[in-house]
C-alpha cells in the first residue's frame, strides 16, 4: 500500500497529470501540443519513440508514430506502419484540403495500414494505457483523434516444457508469462464456440490482464457470477502473480489447504474446463488458477488418464498412502517408540533400541532436529544460485546422512524416517499440496510427543473436521467423499476405465452432464462385443 | 477483542503440551527389555531371574565379545516384590511386553503356581500368548544361563524351538500361559505343558565360548511333557508317552512315525494331516468315548521292502503302532496319574451337559474308569519322489 500512496503523491505534484490524465481528457488539435503532453505524462523516458512524418507538401503538417521501444515488434512497426504510411503519402497527391478533411484519419485507417487490430482514440487516458501495453499510436496534426494499432511484441520465453509438473506421457507444453500465449494454448485444444474468455484488468498500477476462462453451458452459472463479483471487489495496486488473486479470492485465508488448483499445464486446465471448472489466467505468470478445487483433485495427475486405468489406480492408491506417510511417519515413530513400545515386533524394537543407545536426545528432539534440517535444506536448495548447487548437495548429504549418525547425534532409523517423509511429500502432482503436509507434520510430531497415538488420533479427527468444513466457491472440499457420491467415486481412489465414466461430476456442472453418450450405438456395440479386430483374435 | 480471546485460548492449549510432562512417556533407552523370566524356589520364597536383552549387542554385527543378553536375579517373598527388588542391580526399568518365555521350576510347579500365574494375568505388560515351560532336572535359572546361536536371543530360541517342535514333531495343547490358566480354571480338563532341560556342561553355557564353536557346550532342549492335576504338577510323561498324548489330543501338524519291521530296521511314514474324530455315546447311562485318528501320510523312508501296488499292509502296521502308543498313554494318565489331561470331561460337558452335571462332582474318580475306544483310519497317499520298491532293486 505504501508503494501505492507514493505513486499518488507524485501524481498530485504534477499539474499536467491532473489536467490530462485524471478524467479522460480529450486530445488537442495541435500535434506538437499532444506530443508535449504525452512526454510530460510519461516523464519523457528514453524508450519512448516518437517518429514524425511530414505529410503536406509545404511541410507544415505532420503525423507522429509513437511507440514504446521493446514492447512493440519493431520490424512490424517499420514494415507495416512507417513504410506503408510513407508510401501512401508519397504516392498520394495530398493537399491541404484533403488533409483538412475530417475523414483523413479514416482514409489512413481504412486504406493504408495493413494491420488487423486497429481502433480510433481521442483521449489521453486510453492513449497512455494502449501505448504502455505495446500498441502503436498515430496522431495527426490538426485532428483531435488518433489511431491505435496492435503491434504488441516483446521478448517472450516461448512455450517450453513445464518445470513444476512433469509427465512421462502427455503434452510437453506449458503456459508462459504472456496471457495471449496461454489463451492460445487453451483455444488450440478446445475448439468449441462455447469457450468463453472474459478479460478484466486488475491492479491500479500494474493494470494486469486477468482472463476468466470457462465453457458456457458446462460451468456453473452461480460460481461464475460469484467469481466475477469477487474479482470486481478487488482493489489493489498490483497483481504480480496469480498467488495474489488466490489469497484475495478465498474466504478462509488461514486454512493450510489450497482451495484453488494451481497449474502450468494447458492439458490439465482443459480437462478441468471440460469438467465444468473455471480457469483464471493472469498475465505475467505461467501459473493458472482453477476453481473450484476439491481435496481429491490434488491426488489426480493428467497422466492418470493417459495410461491404463489399472496402473493409474495403483498410482492413485500410492499417492494416498504417501499422503499419510508424509503426514504421520515421524509422529508414529515418536508415539510408538516412547509410548507404545509393545506394538513393535521384538526384532525391530531391539534394532531401534540398539541404534538409539548412543543418541543423547529424546526421540522428539531427534525428530525435530532432522525434520527441520531437511526443511532448511529444501528451502536452501530452492533459493540458492545454481552455481553452488553441488556444494549444498554435498553438505546436505553430510547433515542428513552417515556423518550425522557417526557423530552420535541421530540414529540410522531417523535418517530413514526423514527420507521417507521427504520422498513421499514430493509425490503429489500439485506442488502446493505438499505445503500443508509439511506444516501439519510438525503439529502431529508435537501431538504424538505429548499424547502418543492418542494424540495422533485426536489430530486426525480435527484435521478431518477442518477438511470437511472447507468449501471452495460453495463446493464442499471433500466432495465426493463428504457429501458422499458413489458415481463420482469412479475417479477418486481408483480410476475406472474411461469407457465406464459417462457423466461429468454433477456438482460442478450445470446441466450438460453426459460426457459419453451411453446410448450411442457405436459405444454400445464395442463395449459389448469388442471391436471386430479383437473378436477375430 | 475477538482475536485476544483466540490468542488466550491458543496460549492455554499450548501450555497443555508443555505442562503435561508427557505422562506415560518412556524413552527406549530407559527400558530394560526382558526376554525371558525364570522362577525358582528359594529359602526366602522365590528366586527370580530375568534375562534382559542388550540391544546394542544384538543389533550390531555380532562382535561376540559381549553377550547378547544379561541375567539379573534376586530372591524375595513374592514374585512381583522380587522383580522390583531387581532394581538394586538393574539400571533401567524392566519392561515385560516383549517377554518370549516363562520358565517355571519343577518345585514351584508342584507347590504354588497359582500365585505366579495371577501376577502374569494381572500385569498389563505381559502378553497372554507368552509360551510357558517347566524346567526339568535343572533350575529354571540354569536354562536362562545358556547362550545360543542362530537365534542370538536365548529366549527367542526357546520360543521358536517350542514352535518348531510343535509343528514338525508333536505338541501339547497348552503352549501359552493363558492356555495353561484356562486349562487349570476349566473343569474336566487338566493342563500338560512342555518341559525344558539343559544338556551338556551348564557352566560353559553362559560363556561366549558356547556359541563360538560349532558344537555347543551346553544346549537347551525340549524334553518330556509335564502333567498337571488342577494347578499342581504331578509327574512327567516320557518320550513315547508324550507322543501318545499328542495323538490323543490331536495336536499334530506334521510328524514322522517309525514302525519297526525287521531286525533293527524301520519303516518311516510322514504324517501330513492328523485329525481326531471324537464321538460321545451313552450306554446304560454311562458315557463312552470313541476316538478315531484320521491320518494322511506319505512314505518317507523304507527299511523293508513292500508291495508296490498295495499299501494296505503298511497302513495296518501304522494303525497298530499309533493305537499302541495312544492306548499306552491313555493307560498311564488314567491309572498312574489319574488326571484328565486330554479333556474328556470337557467333551462330556459340551455334548451332554445334563450328564456332566452328575459327573462333575467326582470326575477325577470317574475318569479313571472311563471307557475310551481308539481306532484309526489311515491313508497312505504318496510313495515319495521315487515309486516302487527301490530296496528290492538295490539288493538284487
PDB file of C-alpha atoms in Angstrom, chain B residues 10-20:
ATOM      1  CA  UNK B  10      -4.407 -20.844  21.979  1.00  0.00           C
ATOM      2  CA  UNK B  11      -1.935 -19.962  24.720  1.00  0.00           C
ATOM      3  CA  UNK B  12      -3.705 -22.185  27.223  1.00  0.00           C
ATOM      4  CA  UNK B  13      -3.789 -25.060  24.787  1.00  0.00           C
ATOM      5  CA  UNK B  14      -0.071 -24.748  24.083  1.00  0.00           C
ATOM      6  CA  UNK B  15       0.527 -24.870  27.846  1.00  0.00           C
ATOM      7  CA  UNK B  16      -1.175 -28.254  27.837  1.00  0.00           C
ATOM      8  CA  UNK B  17       1.575 -29.677  25.686  1.00  0.00           C
ATOM      9  CA  UNK B  18       4.379 -28.298  27.784  1.00  0.00           C
ATOM     10  CA  UNK B  19       2.919 -28.874  31.227  1.00  0.00           C
ATOM     11  CA  UNK B  20       1.521 -32.369  30.861  1.00  0.00           C
TER      12      UNK B  20
END
